[in-house]
Coordinates of C-alpha atoms in Angstrom, one line a residue:
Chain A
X1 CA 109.5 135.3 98.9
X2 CA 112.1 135.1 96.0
X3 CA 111.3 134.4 92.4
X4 CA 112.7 131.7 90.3
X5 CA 111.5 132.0 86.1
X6 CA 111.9 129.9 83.1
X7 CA 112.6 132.7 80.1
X8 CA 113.1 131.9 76.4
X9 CA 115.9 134.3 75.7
X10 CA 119.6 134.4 76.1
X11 CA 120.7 135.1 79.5
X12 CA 124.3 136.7 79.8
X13 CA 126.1 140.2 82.1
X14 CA 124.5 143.2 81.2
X15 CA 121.6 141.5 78.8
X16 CA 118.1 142.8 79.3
X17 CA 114.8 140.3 79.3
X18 CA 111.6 141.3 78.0
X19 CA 108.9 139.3 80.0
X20 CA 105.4 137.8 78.4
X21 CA 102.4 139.0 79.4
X22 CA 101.6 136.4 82.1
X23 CA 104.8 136.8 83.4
X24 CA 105.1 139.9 83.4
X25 CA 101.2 139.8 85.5
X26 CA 102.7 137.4 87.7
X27 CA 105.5 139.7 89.2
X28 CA 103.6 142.8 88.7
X29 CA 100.1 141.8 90.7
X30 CA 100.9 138.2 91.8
X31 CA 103.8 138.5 93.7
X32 CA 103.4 142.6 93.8
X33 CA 107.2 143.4 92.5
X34 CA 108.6 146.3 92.2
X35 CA 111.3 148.0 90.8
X36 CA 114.6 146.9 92.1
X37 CA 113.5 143.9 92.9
X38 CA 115.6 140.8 92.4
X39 CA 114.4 138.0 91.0
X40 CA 116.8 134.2 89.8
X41 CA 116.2 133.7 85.9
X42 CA 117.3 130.1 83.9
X43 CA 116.4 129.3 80.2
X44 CA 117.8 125.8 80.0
X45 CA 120.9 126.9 78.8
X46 CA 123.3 129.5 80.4
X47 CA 123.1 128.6 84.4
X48 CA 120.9 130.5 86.1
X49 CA 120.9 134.6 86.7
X50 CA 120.1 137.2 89.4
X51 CA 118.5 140.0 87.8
X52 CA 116.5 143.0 88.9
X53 CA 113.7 144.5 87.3
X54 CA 113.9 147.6 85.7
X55 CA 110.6 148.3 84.0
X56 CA 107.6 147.6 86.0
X57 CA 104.0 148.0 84.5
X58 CA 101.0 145.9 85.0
X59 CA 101.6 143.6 81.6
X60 CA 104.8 144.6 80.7
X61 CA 107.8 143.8 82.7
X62 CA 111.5 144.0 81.6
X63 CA 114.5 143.1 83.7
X64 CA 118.3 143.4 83.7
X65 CA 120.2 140.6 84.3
X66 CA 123.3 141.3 86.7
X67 CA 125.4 138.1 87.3
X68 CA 125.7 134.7 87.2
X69 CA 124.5 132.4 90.4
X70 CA 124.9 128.6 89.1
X71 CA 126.3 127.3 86.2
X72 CA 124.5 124.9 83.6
X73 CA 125.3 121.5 84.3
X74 CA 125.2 118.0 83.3
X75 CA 121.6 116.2 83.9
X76 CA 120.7 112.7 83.3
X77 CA 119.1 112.1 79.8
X78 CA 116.1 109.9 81.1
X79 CA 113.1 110.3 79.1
X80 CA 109.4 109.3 80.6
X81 CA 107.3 107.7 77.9
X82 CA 103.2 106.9 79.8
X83 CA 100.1 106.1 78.2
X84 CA 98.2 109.0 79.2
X85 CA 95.3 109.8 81.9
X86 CA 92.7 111.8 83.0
X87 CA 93.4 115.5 83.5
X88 CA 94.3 116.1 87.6
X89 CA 97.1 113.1 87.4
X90 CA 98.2 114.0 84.1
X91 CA 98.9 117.5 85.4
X92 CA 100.6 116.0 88.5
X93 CA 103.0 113.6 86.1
X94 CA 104.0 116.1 84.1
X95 CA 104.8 118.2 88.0
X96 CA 106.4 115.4 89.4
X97 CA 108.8 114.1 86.7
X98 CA 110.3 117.1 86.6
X99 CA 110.6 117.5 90.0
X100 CA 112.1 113.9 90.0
X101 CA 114.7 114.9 87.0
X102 CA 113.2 113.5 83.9
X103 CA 114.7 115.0 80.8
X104 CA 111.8 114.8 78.4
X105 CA 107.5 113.7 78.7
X106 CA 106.0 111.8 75.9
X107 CA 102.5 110.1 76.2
X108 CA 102.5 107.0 74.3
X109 CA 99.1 105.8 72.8
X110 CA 98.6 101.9 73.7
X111 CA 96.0 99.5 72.7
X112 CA 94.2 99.9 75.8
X113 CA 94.9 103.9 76.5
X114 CA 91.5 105.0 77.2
X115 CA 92.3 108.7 76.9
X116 CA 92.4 110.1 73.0
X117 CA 93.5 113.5 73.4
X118 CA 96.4 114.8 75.1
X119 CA 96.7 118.2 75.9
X120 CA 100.7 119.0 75.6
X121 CA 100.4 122.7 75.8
X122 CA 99.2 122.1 79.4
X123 CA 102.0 119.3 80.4
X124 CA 104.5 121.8 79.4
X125 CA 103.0 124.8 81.9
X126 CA 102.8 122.3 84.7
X127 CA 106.5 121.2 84.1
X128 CA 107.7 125.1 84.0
X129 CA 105.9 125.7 87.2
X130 CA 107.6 122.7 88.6
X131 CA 111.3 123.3 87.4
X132 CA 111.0 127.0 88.4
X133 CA 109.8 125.6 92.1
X134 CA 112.1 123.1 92.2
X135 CA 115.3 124.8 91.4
X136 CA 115.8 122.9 88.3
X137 CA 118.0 124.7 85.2
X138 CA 116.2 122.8 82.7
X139 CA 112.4 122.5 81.9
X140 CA 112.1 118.6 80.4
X141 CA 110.6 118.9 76.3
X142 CA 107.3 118.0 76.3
X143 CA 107.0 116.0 73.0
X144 CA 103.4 115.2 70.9
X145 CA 101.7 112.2 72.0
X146 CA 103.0 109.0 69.4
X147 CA 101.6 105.6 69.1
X148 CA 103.5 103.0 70.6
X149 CA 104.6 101.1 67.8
X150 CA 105.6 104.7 66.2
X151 CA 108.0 105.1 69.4
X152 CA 109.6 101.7 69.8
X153 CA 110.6 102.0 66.1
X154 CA 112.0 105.1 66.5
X155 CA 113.7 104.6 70.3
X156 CA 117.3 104.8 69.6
X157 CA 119.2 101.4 69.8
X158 CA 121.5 102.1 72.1
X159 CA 118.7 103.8 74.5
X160 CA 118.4 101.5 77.0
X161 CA 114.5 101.5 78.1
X162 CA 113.5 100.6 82.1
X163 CA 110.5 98.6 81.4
X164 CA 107.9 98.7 83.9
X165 CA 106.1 95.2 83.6
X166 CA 103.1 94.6 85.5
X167 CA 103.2 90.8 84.8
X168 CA 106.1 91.0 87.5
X169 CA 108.8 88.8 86.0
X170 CA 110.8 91.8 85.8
X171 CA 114.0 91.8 87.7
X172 CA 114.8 93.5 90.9
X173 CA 115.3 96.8 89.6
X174 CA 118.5 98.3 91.7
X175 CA 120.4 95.5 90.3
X176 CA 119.0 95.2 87.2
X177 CA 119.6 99.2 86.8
X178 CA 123.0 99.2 87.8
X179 CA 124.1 96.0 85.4
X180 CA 122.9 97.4 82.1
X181 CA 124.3 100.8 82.8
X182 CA 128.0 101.4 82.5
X183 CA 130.6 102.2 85.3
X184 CA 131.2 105.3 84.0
X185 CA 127.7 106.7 83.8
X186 CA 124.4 105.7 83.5
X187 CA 124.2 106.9 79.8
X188 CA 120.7 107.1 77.8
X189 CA 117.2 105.5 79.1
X190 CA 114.1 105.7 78.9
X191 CA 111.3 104.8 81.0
X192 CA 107.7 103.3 79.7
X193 CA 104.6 103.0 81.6
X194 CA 101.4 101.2 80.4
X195 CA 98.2 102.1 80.4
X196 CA 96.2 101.1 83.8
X197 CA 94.3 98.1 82.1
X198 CA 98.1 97.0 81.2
X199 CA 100.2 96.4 77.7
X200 CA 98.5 93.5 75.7
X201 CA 100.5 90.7 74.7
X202 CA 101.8 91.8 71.3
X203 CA 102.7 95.3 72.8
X204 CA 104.7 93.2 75.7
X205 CA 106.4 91.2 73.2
X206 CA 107.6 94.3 71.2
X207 CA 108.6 96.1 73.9
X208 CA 110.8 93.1 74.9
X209 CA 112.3 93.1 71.6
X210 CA 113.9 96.3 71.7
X211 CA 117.6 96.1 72.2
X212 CA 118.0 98.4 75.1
X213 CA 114.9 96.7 77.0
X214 CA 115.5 96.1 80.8
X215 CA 112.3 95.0 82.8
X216 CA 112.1 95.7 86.4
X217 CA 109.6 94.7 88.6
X218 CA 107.7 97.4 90.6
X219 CA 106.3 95.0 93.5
X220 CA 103.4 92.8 94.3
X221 CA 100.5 95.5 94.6
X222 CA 98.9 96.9 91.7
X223 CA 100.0 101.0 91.0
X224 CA 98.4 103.6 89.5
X225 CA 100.2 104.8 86.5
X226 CA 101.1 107.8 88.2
X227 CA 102.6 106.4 91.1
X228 CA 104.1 103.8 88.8
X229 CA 105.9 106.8 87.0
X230 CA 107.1 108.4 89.9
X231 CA 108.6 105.1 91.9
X232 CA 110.4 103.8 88.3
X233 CA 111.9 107.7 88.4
X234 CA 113.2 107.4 92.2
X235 CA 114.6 104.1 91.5
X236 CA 116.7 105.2 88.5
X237 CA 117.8 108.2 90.2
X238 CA 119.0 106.1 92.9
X239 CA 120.6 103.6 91.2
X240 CA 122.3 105.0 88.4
X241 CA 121.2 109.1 88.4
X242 CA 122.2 111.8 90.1
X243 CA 120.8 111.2 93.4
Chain B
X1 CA 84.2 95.2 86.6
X2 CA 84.9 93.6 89.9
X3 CA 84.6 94.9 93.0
X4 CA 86.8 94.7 96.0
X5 CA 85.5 96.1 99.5
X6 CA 87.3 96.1 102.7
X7 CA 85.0 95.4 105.7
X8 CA 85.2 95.3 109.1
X9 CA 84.1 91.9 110.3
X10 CA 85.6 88.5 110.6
X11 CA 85.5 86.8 107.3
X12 CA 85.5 82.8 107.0
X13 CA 83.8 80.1 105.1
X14 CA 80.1 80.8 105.1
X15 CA 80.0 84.1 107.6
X16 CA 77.3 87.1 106.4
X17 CA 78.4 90.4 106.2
X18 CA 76.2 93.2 106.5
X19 CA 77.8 96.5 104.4
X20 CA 77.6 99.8 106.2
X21 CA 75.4 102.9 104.4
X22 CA 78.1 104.0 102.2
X23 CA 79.1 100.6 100.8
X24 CA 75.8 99.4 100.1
X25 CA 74.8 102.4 98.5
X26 CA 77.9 101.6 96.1
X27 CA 77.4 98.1 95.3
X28 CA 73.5 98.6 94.8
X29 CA 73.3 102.0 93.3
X30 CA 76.8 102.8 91.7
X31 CA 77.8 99.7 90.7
X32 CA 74.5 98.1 90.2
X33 CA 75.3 94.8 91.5
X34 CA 72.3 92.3 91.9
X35 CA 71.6 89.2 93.8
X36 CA 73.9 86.7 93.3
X37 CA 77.1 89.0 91.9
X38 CA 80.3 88.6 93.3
X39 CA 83.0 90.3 95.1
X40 CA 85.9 90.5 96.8
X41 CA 86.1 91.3 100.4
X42 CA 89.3 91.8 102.9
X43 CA 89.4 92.8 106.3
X44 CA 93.6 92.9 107.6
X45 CA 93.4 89.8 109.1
X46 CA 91.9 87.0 107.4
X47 CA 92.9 87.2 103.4
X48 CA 91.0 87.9 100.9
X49 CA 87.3 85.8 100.2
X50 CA 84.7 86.0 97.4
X51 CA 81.3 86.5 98.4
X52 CA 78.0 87.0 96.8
X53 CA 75.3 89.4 96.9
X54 CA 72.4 87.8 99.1
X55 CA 70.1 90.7 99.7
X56 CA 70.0 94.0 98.2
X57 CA 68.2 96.9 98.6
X58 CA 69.1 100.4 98.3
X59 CA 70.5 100.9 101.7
X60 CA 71.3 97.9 102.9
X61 CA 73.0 94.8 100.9
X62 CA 74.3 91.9 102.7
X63 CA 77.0 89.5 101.2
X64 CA 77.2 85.4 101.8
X65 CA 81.3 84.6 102.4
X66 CA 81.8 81.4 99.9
X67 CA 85.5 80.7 99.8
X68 CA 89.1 82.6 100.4
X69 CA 91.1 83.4 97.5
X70 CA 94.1 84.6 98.9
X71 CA 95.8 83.8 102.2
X72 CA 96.9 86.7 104.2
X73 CA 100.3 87.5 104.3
X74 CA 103.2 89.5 106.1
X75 CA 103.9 92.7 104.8
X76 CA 106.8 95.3 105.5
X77 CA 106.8 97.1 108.5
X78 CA 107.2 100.8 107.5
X79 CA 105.7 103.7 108.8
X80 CA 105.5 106.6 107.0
X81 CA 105.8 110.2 109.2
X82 CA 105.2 113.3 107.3
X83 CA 104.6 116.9 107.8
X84 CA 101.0 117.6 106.9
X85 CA 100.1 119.2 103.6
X86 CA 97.3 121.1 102.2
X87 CA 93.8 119.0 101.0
X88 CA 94.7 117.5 97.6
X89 CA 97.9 116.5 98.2
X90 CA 97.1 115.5 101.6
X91 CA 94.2 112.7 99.5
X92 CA 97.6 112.2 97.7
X93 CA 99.8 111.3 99.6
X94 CA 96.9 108.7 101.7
X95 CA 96.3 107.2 99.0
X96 CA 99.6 106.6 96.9
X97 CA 101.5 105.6 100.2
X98 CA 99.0 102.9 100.4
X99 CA 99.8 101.8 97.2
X100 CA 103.6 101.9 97.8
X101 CA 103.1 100.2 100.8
X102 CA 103.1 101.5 103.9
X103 CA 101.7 100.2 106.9
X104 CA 100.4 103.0 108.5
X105 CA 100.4 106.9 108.1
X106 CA 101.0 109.7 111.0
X107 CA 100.5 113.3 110.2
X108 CA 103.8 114.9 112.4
X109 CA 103.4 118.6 113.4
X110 CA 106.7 120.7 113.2
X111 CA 108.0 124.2 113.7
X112 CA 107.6 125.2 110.3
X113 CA 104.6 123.3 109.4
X114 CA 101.7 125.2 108.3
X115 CA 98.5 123.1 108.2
X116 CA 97.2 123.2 111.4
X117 CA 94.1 121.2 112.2
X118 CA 94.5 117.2 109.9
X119 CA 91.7 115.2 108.8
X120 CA 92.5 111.9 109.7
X121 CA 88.9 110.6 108.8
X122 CA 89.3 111.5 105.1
X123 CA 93.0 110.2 104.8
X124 CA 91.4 107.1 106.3
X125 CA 88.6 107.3 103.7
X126 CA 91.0 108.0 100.9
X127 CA 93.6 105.0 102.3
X128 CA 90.9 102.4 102.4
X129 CA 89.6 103.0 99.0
X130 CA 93.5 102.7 97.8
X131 CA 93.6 99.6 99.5
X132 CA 90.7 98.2 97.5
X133 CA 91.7 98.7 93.9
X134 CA 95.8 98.4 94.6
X135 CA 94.7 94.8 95.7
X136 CA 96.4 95.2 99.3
X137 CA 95.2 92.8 102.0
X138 CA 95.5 95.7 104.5
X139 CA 94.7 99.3 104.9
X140 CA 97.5 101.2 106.6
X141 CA 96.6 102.5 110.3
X142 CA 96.0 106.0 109.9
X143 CA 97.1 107.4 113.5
X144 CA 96.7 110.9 115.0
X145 CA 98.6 114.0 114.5
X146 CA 101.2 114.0 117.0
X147 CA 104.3 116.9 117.8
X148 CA 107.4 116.0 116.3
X149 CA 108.9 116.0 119.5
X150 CA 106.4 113.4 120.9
X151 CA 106.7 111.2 117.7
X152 CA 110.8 111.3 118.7
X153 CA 110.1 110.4 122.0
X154 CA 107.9 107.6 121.6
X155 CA 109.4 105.9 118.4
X156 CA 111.0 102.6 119.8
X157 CA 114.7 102.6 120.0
X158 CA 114.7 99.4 117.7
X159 CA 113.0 101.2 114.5
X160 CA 115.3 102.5 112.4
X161 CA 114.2 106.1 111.1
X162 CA 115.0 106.5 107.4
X163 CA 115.2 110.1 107.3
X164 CA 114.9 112.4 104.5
X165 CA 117.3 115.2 105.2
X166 CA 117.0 118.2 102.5
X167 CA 120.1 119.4 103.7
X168 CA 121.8 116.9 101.0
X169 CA 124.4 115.4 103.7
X170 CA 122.4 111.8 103.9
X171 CA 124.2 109.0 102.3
X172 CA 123.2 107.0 99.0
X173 CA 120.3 105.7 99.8
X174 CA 120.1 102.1 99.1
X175 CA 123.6 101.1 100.6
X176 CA 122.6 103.2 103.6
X177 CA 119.0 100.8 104.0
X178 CA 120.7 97.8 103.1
X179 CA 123.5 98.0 105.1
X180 CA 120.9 99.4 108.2
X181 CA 118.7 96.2 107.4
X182 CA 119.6 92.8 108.9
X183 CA 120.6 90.6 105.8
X184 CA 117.3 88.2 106.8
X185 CA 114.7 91.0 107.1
X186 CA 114.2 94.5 107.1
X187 CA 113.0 95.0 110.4
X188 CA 110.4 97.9 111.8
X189 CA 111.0 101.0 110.1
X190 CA 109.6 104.7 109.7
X191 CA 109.8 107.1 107.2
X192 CA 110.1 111.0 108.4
X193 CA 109.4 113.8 105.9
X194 CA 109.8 117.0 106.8
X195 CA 107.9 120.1 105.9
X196 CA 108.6 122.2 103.0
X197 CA 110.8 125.0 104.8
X198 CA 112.5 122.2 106.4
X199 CA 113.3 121.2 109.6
X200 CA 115.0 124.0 111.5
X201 CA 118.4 123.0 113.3
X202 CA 117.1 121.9 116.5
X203 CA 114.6 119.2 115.4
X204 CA 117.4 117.6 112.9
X205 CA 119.6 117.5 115.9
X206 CA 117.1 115.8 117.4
X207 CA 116.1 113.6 115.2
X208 CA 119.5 112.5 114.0
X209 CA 120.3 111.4 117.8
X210 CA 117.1 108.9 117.6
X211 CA 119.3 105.5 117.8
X212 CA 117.9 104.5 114.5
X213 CA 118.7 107.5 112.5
X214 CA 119.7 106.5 108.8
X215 CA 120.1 109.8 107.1
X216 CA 119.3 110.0 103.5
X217 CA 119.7 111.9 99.8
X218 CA 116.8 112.1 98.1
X219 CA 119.1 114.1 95.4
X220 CA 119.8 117.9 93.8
X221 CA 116.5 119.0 93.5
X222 CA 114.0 120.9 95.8
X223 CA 111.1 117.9 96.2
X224 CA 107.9 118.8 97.5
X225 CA 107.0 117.0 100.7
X226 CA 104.3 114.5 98.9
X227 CA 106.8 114.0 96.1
X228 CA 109.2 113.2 98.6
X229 CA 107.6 110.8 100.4
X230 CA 106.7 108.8 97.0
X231 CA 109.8 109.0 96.5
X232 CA 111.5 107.8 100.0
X233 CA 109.0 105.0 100.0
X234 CA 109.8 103.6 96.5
X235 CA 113.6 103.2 97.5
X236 CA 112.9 101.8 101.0
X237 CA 110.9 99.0 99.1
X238 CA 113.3 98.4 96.6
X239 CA 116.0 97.8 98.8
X240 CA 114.6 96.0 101.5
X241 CA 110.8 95.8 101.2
X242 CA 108.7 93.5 99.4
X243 CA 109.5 94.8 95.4

């Protein structure tokens, strides 16, 4: 089965890689590599590498990176922004966004988030398993929960933001999507997502106030905030990404 | 909090309904309703009705139909075909297609599928209790396992297959539904996800000569089947479902 790791460090012809210790555990006992072995290599930065390793001990692992297989490309600067849930379908947000392209996570604290803590550290390990399953050159930032008022003030002007209203009086969102982007490309978004008792009125009526808002409605049955997340990713990717 | 239960019987002005085990246990023990509570009940067929609690014991609690609070209504006509999966994201994938919107759910065995043996009972289970807190009026049919070449065979030469082709050749997606809908209605349609090797070269070829074949992108990256299927349904009903 071949091997596709996220690494901090610079990946060029000719450099060498250092793994950490879990890594270095996973190819060593995990997935029983040995020397020689190839494995694919991307750091978000420089494409992504074949490279073989060269060092092989149970906690230490080093490789040499050989050549180039994909370049680093272009990907569409769409951030998710959710009030946070309960641990098995926060894990699973933070998997599928990545899977569906999102460029950045950031749990947004609302007046009716029932969940106080996030736990960040874990998002970002379920989004590097993901990207490295899913072929991905990036791993999307996982960024420190912020209160919602804290994020619509600072939410960039010329962000547009894909508002997911459950009071359904959104627009249809293909159409809605495709008018407030640009010909040319789709340009920067982001996505919000309530909580599952819903944004009160003052939160609604701020979030409407932001220049770049564009509500879309997500249908007449009521969604989990997950699966709210992951249909208001599909439809931007269809409608203006790069699906 | 309200309840919302979906029950077997006829519903109408004044019937009784006498919960099964399970759902008495829930009202009378986990929820601690008493005589004279209300809730909501649905059965697929006749809308949706308050009633009220008339007796209730432990085991068995029976409920006095008072009056209909939402009329029944015609929902889209998608099926949703999938490879099977392991547990968890089989629950998954019962329950959040529910929410999308699908109308019913058939587990599709393929060459490179790995799960052999599929527990429709506890997708039922999982589909059901979906149905009651996403509001639906109906639970999706939940239909046997079934050979891929069997499911080919007997899908009706008038249901257009939306089919999710990893090999990235489909087209756009919502100009491929729209223009495969009729401009008046959508029409009876399936959704077919493959397994997470794929399908090998013989069943695409088969499946892309079913009459209704609409081949599509579901974009760059490497989705998991569940993901997939979240994702496949979210487009169909933006295009041409019910959103």
């Amino acid at each position: 089965m071949s091997v596709r790791l996220f690494v901090e460090g610079a990946l060029g012809s000719g450099s060498a890689v250092l793994l950490d210790r879990d890594q270095s555990h996973y190819l060593a006992n995990v997935m029983r590599k040995k020397q020689g072995d190839m494995v694919s290599l991307f750091n978000g930065k420089d494409g992504e590498w074949q490279a073989t390793l060269a060092t092989v001990e149970k906690r230490v692992v080093s490789l040499d990176v050989i050549q180039q297989t994909r370049i680093q490309e272009t990907e569409p600067d769409l951030w998710l922004a959710f009030a946070p849930i309960k641990k098995a379908r926060l894990d699973f947000i933070a998997q599928k966004a990545t899977e569906l392209g999102v460029s950045s996570l950031t749990p947004v604290m609302t007046r009716r988030t029932i969940v106080d803590r996030v736990k960040t550290d874990r998002m970002l390990t379920n989004a590097i398993e993901a990207a490295e399953q899913c072929e991905r050159l990036t791993v999307p930032a996982v960024n420190d929960a912020t209160k919602l008022d804290a994020f619509l003030t600072e939410l960039p002007a010329d962000r547009k933001l894909m508002f997911c209203d459950e009071d359904k009086t959104g627009e249809e969102s293909h159409a809605a999507l495709q008018s407030a982007a640009s010909k040319a490309e789709p340009g920067a978004w982001a996505i919000l997502i309530g909580p599952e008792g819903g944004f009160d009125d003052a939160e609604r009526e701020k979030i409407r106030s932001h220049p770049g808002c564009v509500p879309v409605s997500l249908g007449p049955r009521v969604l989990r905030a997950d699966t709210a997340a992951m249909a208001a990713i599909s439809l931007w990717q269809s409608a203006i990404g790069d699906w």
